[in-house]
Coordinates of C-alpha atoms in Angstrom, one line a residue:
M6 CA 21.9 7.8 -8.2
F7 CA 20.9 6.2 -11.5
G8 CA 17.5 7.6 -11.2
K9 CA 18.9 11.1 -10.9
V10 CA 21.2 10.5 -13.9
R11 CA 18.2 9.3 -16.1
A12 CA 16.2 12.3 -15.0
W13 CA 19.0 14.6 -15.9
S14 CA 19.4 12.9 -19.3
A15 CA 15.7 13.2 -20.0
R16 CA 15.8 17.0 -19.4
R17 CA 18.7 17.4 -21.8
G18 CA 17.6 15.1 -24.7
K19 CA 19.4 16.9 -27.6
M20 CA 22.7 17.3 -25.8
M21 CA 22.6 13.6 -24.8
D22 CA 21.9 12.6 -28.4
A23 CA 25.0 14.6 -29.5
L24 CA 27.1 12.9 -26.8
R25 CA 26.0 9.5 -28.0
V26 CA 27.0 10.3 -31.6
A27 CA 30.2 12.0 -30.9
P28 CA 32.2 8.8 -30.2
V29 CA 30.9 7.2 -33.4
A30 CA 31.9 10.3 -35.4
V31 CA 35.4 10.3 -34.0
L32 CA 35.9 6.6 -34.8
C33 CA 34.6 7.2 -38.4
L34 CA 36.9 10.2 -39.0
L35 CA 40.1 8.8 -37.6
P36 CA 40.9 6.6 -40.6
A37 CA 40.9 9.7 -42.9
A38 CA 43.4 11.5 -40.8
P39 CA 46.5 10.4 -42.8
R40 CA 44.9 11.8 -46.0
A41 CA 44.8 15.3 -44.5
F42 CA 47.9 16.6 -46.4
D43 CA 48.0 14.3 -49.4
E44 CA 44.4 14.6 -50.6
P45 CA 42.7 17.6 -49.0
A46 CA 39.8 17.5 -51.5
G47 CA 39.2 13.8 -50.8
L48 CA 39.3 14.5 -47.2
A49 CA 36.7 17.1 -47.4
G50 CA 34.4 14.8 -49.3
H51 CA 35.0 12.0 -46.8
V52 CA 34.2 14.3 -43.9
A53 CA 31.1 15.7 -45.6
L54 CA 29.8 12.1 -46.4
T55 CA 30.5 11.0 -42.8
L56 CA 28.6 13.9 -41.3
V57 CA 25.6 13.3 -43.6
L58 CA 25.5 9.6 -42.7
L59 CA 25.8 10.4 -39.0
A60 CA 23.3 13.3 -38.9
P61 CA 20.2 11.1 -38.8
L62 CA 21.7 9.4 -35.6
M63 CA 21.0 12.7 -33.7
V64 CA 17.5 11.4 -33.2
W65 CA 18.2 7.6 -33.1
W66 CA 17.3 7.3 -29.4
R67 CA 14.1 9.3 -29.5
R68 CA 12.9 8.5 -33.1
P69 CA 14.8 5.3 -34.2
V70 CA 12.6 4.6 -37.3
L71 CA 13.3 8.1 -38.6
A72 CA 17.0 7.7 -38.0
F73 CA 17.1 4.4 -39.7
C74 CA 15.3 5.7 -42.7
G75 CA 17.6 8.7 -43.0
V76 CA 20.8 6.6 -42.8
A77 CA 19.3 4.0 -45.3
L78 CA 18.4 6.6 -47.8
V79 CA 21.8 8.3 -47.7
S80 CA 23.5 4.9 -48.1
F81 CA 21.3 4.1 -51.1
G82 CA 22.1 7.4 -52.6
Q83 CA 25.8 6.7 -52.0
W84 CA 25.4 3.3 -53.7
A85 CA 23.5 4.8 -56.7
A86 CA 26.3 7.5 -57.2
G87 CA 29.0 4.9 -57.0
V88 CA 30.7 6.5 -53.9
E89 CA 32.9 4.1 -52.1
V90 CA 31.9 2.7 -48.7
V91 CA 33.2 4.7 -45.8
P92 CA 33.4 3.7 -42.0
A93 CA 30.4 5.9 -41.3
N94 CA 28.2 3.4 -43.2
L95 CA 28.3 1.4 -40.1
A96 CA 25.8 3.9 -38.9
V97 CA 23.1 1.7 -40.5
L98 CA 23.8 -0.9 -37.9
V99 CA 23.6 1.5 -35.1
A100 CA 20.2 2.6 -36.4
L101 CA 19.2 -1.0 -36.9
W102 CA 20.0 -1.8 -33.2
A103 CA 18.0 1.3 -32.1
V104 CA 14.9 0.1 -34.1
A105 CA 15.1 -3.4 -32.7
A106 CA 15.6 -2.1 -29.2
R107 CA 13.0 0.5 -29.1
C108 CA 10.3 -0.4 -31.7
S109 CA 7.9 -3.2 -32.3
L110 CA 8.9 -6.5 -33.9
R111 CA 7.2 -5.4 -37.2
W112 CA 9.5 -2.3 -37.5
S113 CA 12.6 -4.2 -36.5
S114 CA 11.9 -7.0 -39.0
A115 CA 11.5 -4.5 -41.7
A116 CA 14.7 -2.8 -40.8
V117 CA 16.7 -6.0 -40.8
L118 CA 15.4 -6.9 -44.1
V119 CA 16.4 -3.6 -45.6
T120 CA 19.8 -3.9 -44.1
E121 CA 20.3 -7.3 -45.6
L122 CA 19.3 -5.8 -49.0
G123 CA 21.9 -3.2 -48.5
V124 CA 24.6 -5.8 -47.8
L125 CA 23.7 -7.6 -51.0
L126 CA 23.7 -4.4 -53.0
A127 CA 27.1 -3.3 -51.7
L128 CA 28.6 -6.7 -52.6
V129 CA 27.2 -6.5 -56.1
R130 CA 28.5 -2.9 -56.6
W131 CA 32.0 -3.0 -55.1
D132 CA 33.1 -6.7 -55.0
T133 CA 32.5 -10.1 -56.5
P134 CA 29.7 -11.4 -54.4
T135 CA 30.2 -14.9 -52.9
L136 CA 28.0 -16.9 -50.6
G137 CA 30.6 -16.8 -47.9
M138 CA 30.9 -13.0 -48.0
F139 CA 27.1 -12.5 -48.0
T140 CA 26.9 -15.0 -45.0
T141 CA 29.5 -13.1 -43.1
G142 CA 27.8 -9.8 -43.7
S143 CA 24.4 -11.4 -42.8
I144 CA 25.8 -12.8 -39.5
L145 CA 27.0 -9.3 -38.5
V146 CA 23.5 -7.8 -39.3
V147 CA 21.6 -10.5 -37.6
T148 CA 23.8 -10.4 -34.5
V149 CA 23.2 -6.6 -34.2
W150 CA 19.5 -7.2 -34.7
L151 CA 19.4 -9.9 -32.0
A152 CA 21.3 -7.6 -29.6
G153 CA 18.7 -5.0 -30.2
L154 CA 15.9 -7.5 -29.5
Y155 CA 17.6 -8.5 -26.3
A156 CA 17.8 -4.9 -25.2
S157 CA 14.2 -4.4 -26.0
T158 CA 13.2 -7.5 -23.9
R159 CA 15.4 -6.4 -21.1
R160 CA 13.9 -2.9 -21.2
R161 CA 10.4 -4.2 -21.2
Y162 CA 11.3 -6.5 -18.3
L163 CA 12.7 -3.6 -16.2
E164 CA 9.7 -1.5 -17.1
G165 CA 7.4 -4.3 -15.9
L166 CA 9.4 -4.5 -12.6
E167 CA 9.1 -0.8 -12.1
E168 CA 5.4 -0.9 -12.8
R169 CA 4.8 -3.8 -10.4
A170 CA 6.8 -2.0 -7.7
R171 CA 4.8 1.1 -8.3
R172 CA 1.6 -0.8 -7.9
A173 CA 2.9 -2.6 -4.8
E174 CA 3.8 0.7 -3.3
L175 CA 0.3 2.0 -4.1
E176 CA -1.3 -1.1 -2.6
R177 CA 0.8 -0.9 0.5
D178 CA -0.2 2.8 1.0
Q179 CA -3.9 1.8 0.5
R180 CA -3.6 -1.0 2.9
A181 CA -1.9 1.3 5.4
K182 CA -4.8 3.9 5.0
M183 CA -7.4 1.2 5.3
A184 CA -5.7 -0.2 8.5
A185 CA -5.5 3.3 9.9
A186 CA -9.2 3.9 9.2
A187 CA -10.1 0.6 10.7
E188 CA -8.0 1.4 13.8
R189 CA -9.6 4.8 14.2
A190 CA -13.1 3.2 13.8
R191 CA -12.2 0.8 16.6
I192 CA -10.9 3.6 18.8
A193 CA -14.0 5.6 18.1
R194 CA -16.1 2.6 19.4
E195 CA -13.9 2.3 22.4
L196 CA -14.2 6.0 23.2
H197 CA -18.0 5.7 22.8
D198 CA -18.1 2.8 25.3
V199 CA -15.8 4.6 27.8
V200 CA -17.5 7.9 27.6
A201 CA -21.0 6.6 27.6
H202 CA -20.5 4.2 30.6
H203 CA -18.3 6.4 32.9
V204 CA -20.2 9.7 32.2
S205 CA -23.5 7.9 32.9
V206 CA -22.2 6.6 36.2
M207 CA -20.9 10.1 37.1
V208 CA -24.3 11.7 36.3
V209 CA -26.2 9.3 38.4
Q210 CA -23.8 9.6 41.3
A211 CA -23.9 13.4 41.0
D212 CA -27.7 13.4 41.0
G213 CA -27.7 11.2 44.1
A214 CA -25.2 13.5 45.9
G215 CA -27.4 16.5 45.1
Y216 CA -30.5 14.8 46.6
A217 CA -28.6 13.6 49.7
I218 CA -26.4 16.6 50.4
G219 CA -29.0 18.2 52.7
S220 CA -30.2 15.1 54.5
D221 CA -27.4 12.6 54.5
A222 CA -24.0 14.1 54.2
E223 CA -22.2 10.8 54.5
Q224 CA -24.1 9.3 51.5
A225 CA -23.4 12.5 49.5
R226 CA -19.7 12.3 50.3
L227 CA -19.6 8.6 49.2
A228 CA -21.4 9.7 45.9
V229 CA -18.9 12.4 45.2
R230 CA -15.9 10.0 45.8
A231 CA -17.6 7.6 43.4
V232 CA -17.8 10.4 40.8
S233 CA -14.1 11.3 41.3
R234 CA -13.0 7.6 41.1
T235 CA -15.1 7.1 37.9
G236 CA -13.8 10.3 36.3
R237 CA -10.2 9.2 37.0
E238 CA -10.9 5.8 35.4
A239 CA -12.5 7.4 32.3
L240 CA -9.5 9.8 32.0
A241 CA -7.1 6.9 32.2
E242 CA -8.9 4.9 29.5
M243 CA -9.2 7.9 27.3
R244 CA -5.5 8.7 27.6
R245 CA -4.7 5.1 26.6
L246 CA -7.0 5.2 23.6
V247 CA -6.0 8.6 22.4
G248 CA -2.4 7.8 22.8
V249 CA -2.7 5.3 20.0
L250 CA -3.5 8.2 17.7
R251 CA -0.4 10.1 18.5
E252 CA 1.9 9.4 15.6
D253 CA 4.7 11.6 16.9
E254 CA 5.5 9.2 19.9
G255 CA 8.7 7.3 19.4
A256 CA 9.7 4.0 20.8
G257 CA 10.6 5.6 24.1
G258 CA 7.1 7.0 24.6
P259 CA 4.9 6.2 27.6
E260 CA 3.6 2.7 27.9
Y261 CA -0.1 2.4 28.3
T262 CA -2.1 -0.2 30.2
P263 CA -3.3 -3.2 28.3
Q264 CA -6.8 -3.6 27.0
P265 CA -9.4 -4.7 29.6
G266 CA -10.6 -8.3 29.5
L267 CA -12.2 -11.0 31.6
A268 CA -9.9 -10.3 34.6
Q269 CA -11.4 -6.8 34.8
L270 CA -15.0 -7.8 34.7
E271 CA -15.3 -8.0 38.5
D272 CA -14.0 -4.4 38.9
L273 CA -16.3 -3.3 36.2
V274 CA -19.4 -4.8 37.8
R275 CA -18.4 -3.4 41.3
G276 CA -18.1 0.1 39.9
A277 CA -21.0 0.0 37.5
G278 CA -23.1 2.6 39.3
V279 CA -25.9 0.2 39.9
P280 CA -26.1 -2.7 42.4
A281 CA -24.8 -5.6 40.4
R282 CA -23.1 -8.9 40.9
L283 CA -21.1 -11.2 38.7
R284 CA -21.6 -14.9 38.3
V285 CA -19.1 -17.1 36.3
V286 CA -20.0 -20.6 35.4
G287 CA -17.3 -22.9 34.1
D288 CA -13.7 -22.1 33.3
P289 CA -13.2 -19.4 30.6
G290 CA -9.6 -20.4 30.0
A291 CA -7.6 -17.9 28.0
P292 CA -9.7 -16.6 25.0
P293 CA -8.1 -14.2 22.5
E294 CA -7.7 -10.7 23.7
G295 CA -10.1 -9.3 21.2
V296 CA -12.9 -11.6 22.4
Q297 CA -12.1 -10.7 26.0
L298 CA -12.4 -7.0 25.1
A299 CA -15.6 -7.6 23.3
V300 CA -17.1 -9.3 26.3
Y301 CA -15.9 -6.5 28.6
R302 CA -17.5 -3.8 26.4
I303 CA -20.7 -5.7 26.0
V304 CA -21.0 -6.0 29.7
Q305 CA -20.1 -2.4 30.2
E306 CA -22.7 -1.2 27.7
A307 CA -25.4 -3.4 29.1
L308 CA -24.8 -2.0 32.6
T309 CA -24.7 1.5 31.2
N310 CA -28.1 0.9 29.6
A311 CA -29.5 -0.4 33.0
L312 CA -28.2 2.6 34.7
K313 CA -29.7 5.0 32.2
H314 CA -33.0 3.4 31.6
G315 CA -33.7 1.0 34.4
G316 CA -35.0 3.4 37.0
S317 CA -33.8 4.4 40.4
R318 CA -34.0 1.0 42.2
V319 CA -32.6 -1.2 39.4
R320 CA -30.4 -4.1 40.2
A321 CA -28.4 -6.1 37.6
L322 CA -26.9 -9.6 37.2
V323 CA -24.0 -10.4 34.9
E324 CA -23.5 -14.0 34.0
L325 CA -20.7 -15.5 32.2
R326 CA -21.1 -19.1 31.1
C327 CA -18.2 -21.0 29.5
R328 CA -19.3 -23.8 27.2
D329 CA -17.4 -25.8 24.7
S330 CA -16.0 -23.4 22.1
E331 CA -18.5 -20.7 23.2
L332 CA -18.8 -17.9 25.7
V333 CA -22.3 -16.9 26.7
V334 CA -22.7 -13.5 28.3
R335 CA -26.1 -12.6 29.9
V336 CA -26.8 -9.3 31.6
T337 CA -30.3 -8.9 33.2
D338 CA -31.8 -6.3 35.3
D339 CA -35.1 -5.8 37.1
G340 CA -35.7 -2.2 36.0
L341 CA -38.5 -0.6 34.0
G342 CA -37.9 -2.8 30.9
A343 CA -40.6 -2.2 28.3
A344 CA -42.0 0.7 30.4
A345 CA -38.8 2.7 30.0
P346 CA -39.0 5.7 27.8
P347 CA -37.6 5.1 24.3
A348 CA -34.0 6.3 23.9
S349 CA -32.9 8.4 21.1
G350 CA -29.5 9.1 19.5
G351 CA -27.7 6.1 21.1
H352 CA -25.6 3.4 19.3
G353 CA -25.0 1.1 22.3
L354 CA -26.9 -2.0 21.0
L355 CA -25.6 -1.5 17.5
G356 CA -22.1 -1.3 18.9
M357 CA -22.6 -4.5 20.9
R358 CA -23.8 -6.4 17.8
E359 CA -20.9 -5.1 15.7
R360 CA -18.4 -6.3 18.3
A361 CA -19.9 -9.8 18.5
A362 CA -20.2 -10.0 14.7
M363 CA -16.5 -9.3 14.4
Y364 CA -15.8 -12.7 16.0
G365 CA -18.6 -14.7 14.5
G366 CA -21.1 -14.1 17.4
E367 CA -24.4 -12.6 17.9
V368 CA -26.2 -10.3 20.4
T369 CA -29.9 -10.2 21.2
A370 CA -31.4 -7.6 23.5
G371 CA -34.9 -6.7 24.7
P372 CA -37.4 -6.3 27.6
R373 CA -38.0 -9.5 29.8
P374 CA -41.5 -10.8 30.0
G375 CA -41.7 -10.3 33.8
G376 CA -40.1 -6.9 33.7
G377 CA -36.6 -5.6 33.3
F378 CA -34.2 -5.9 30.4
E379 CA -31.9 -8.7 29.1
V380 CA -28.8 -8.6 26.9
L381 CA -27.7 -12.0 25.6
A382 CA -24.3 -12.4 23.7
R383 CA -22.9 -15.6 22.3
L384 CA -19.2 -15.6 21.1
P385 CA -17.5 -18.7 19.6
V386 CA -14.0 -19.0 20.9
P387 CA -11.3 -21.7 20.6
R388 CA -10.7 -23.5 23.9
V389 CA -7.1 -22.4 24.8
R390 CA -6.5 -23.1 28.4
A391 CA -4.3 -20.8 30.5
A392 CA -0.9 -22.2 31.2

């Protein structure tokens, strides 16, 4: 609400200046009302002097130094001409407050010194000056000046708060964008792993069905069922991942299955598309979910590589060794190894290394001396046992 009022005031600056001066003008003209019938000429001069003194205040909020100079010059001319002090001479205090509140300390110090000089000149011209009278006038001037300085400090403090709030909002938006970008990069890696693994399995099974359809109908039927099952699994995982990107889903949206982990390794190995077996040495406990997902994806990518590059009779072995504060994942196959044709356009090994590096681990991969291929990953994990 107050923000709208400030914006409305900023768009109508001149009108707001007139509204600020109007109460001061009314207060300064009220004492002259009883003279309206007794001294009409004196009343006209009083009104004219009041308007001249208050005219510079029309710009006191936007240009306080100019307003103060105008009021001070008119007051000095009044003193030089010997014209009596009128209530409108208090406009110099209003202009002094504006300078102290909206200008630098240098300008406000100069303004208070000029006002003090005006007090002294007024006492010399129209009264017998005494120390007490000058002290009283000085106290009034200094009080107005200090009030202006306090208003300036308060305004700067509020401006600082607004600036910090604006920066905090910008930083929050930037952090949100960075988090969204990181999440999308993670989902892109997940989609790569899901598509690469499942599509590779489907292609191999479809090729096998094509070869066996004329000679072994039962084997072809099993291969087609494997293609169907693998396709459904791929669609389920892709729906779960793409669902994260849907920003229009409310709290009542569908619940997706949790991320795969160590408990799903056996199912992964069983449906890898190549003859493979799983061997677990030690108790893995309950590592963080991110580490479990990294192990799952590394094994998935290693089996996919064996399926794609190992040859037709490749077999694989997945070993998970649980040591103190470390998980060791070793996936070996007896395929072509170094004799396999070089792959192009893939990012599987790079993705495995990135996943391991996220948790302070490392991945090495390469052909085995006796044939085949090996992927070895080491992931440090805190030893948190399952309850």
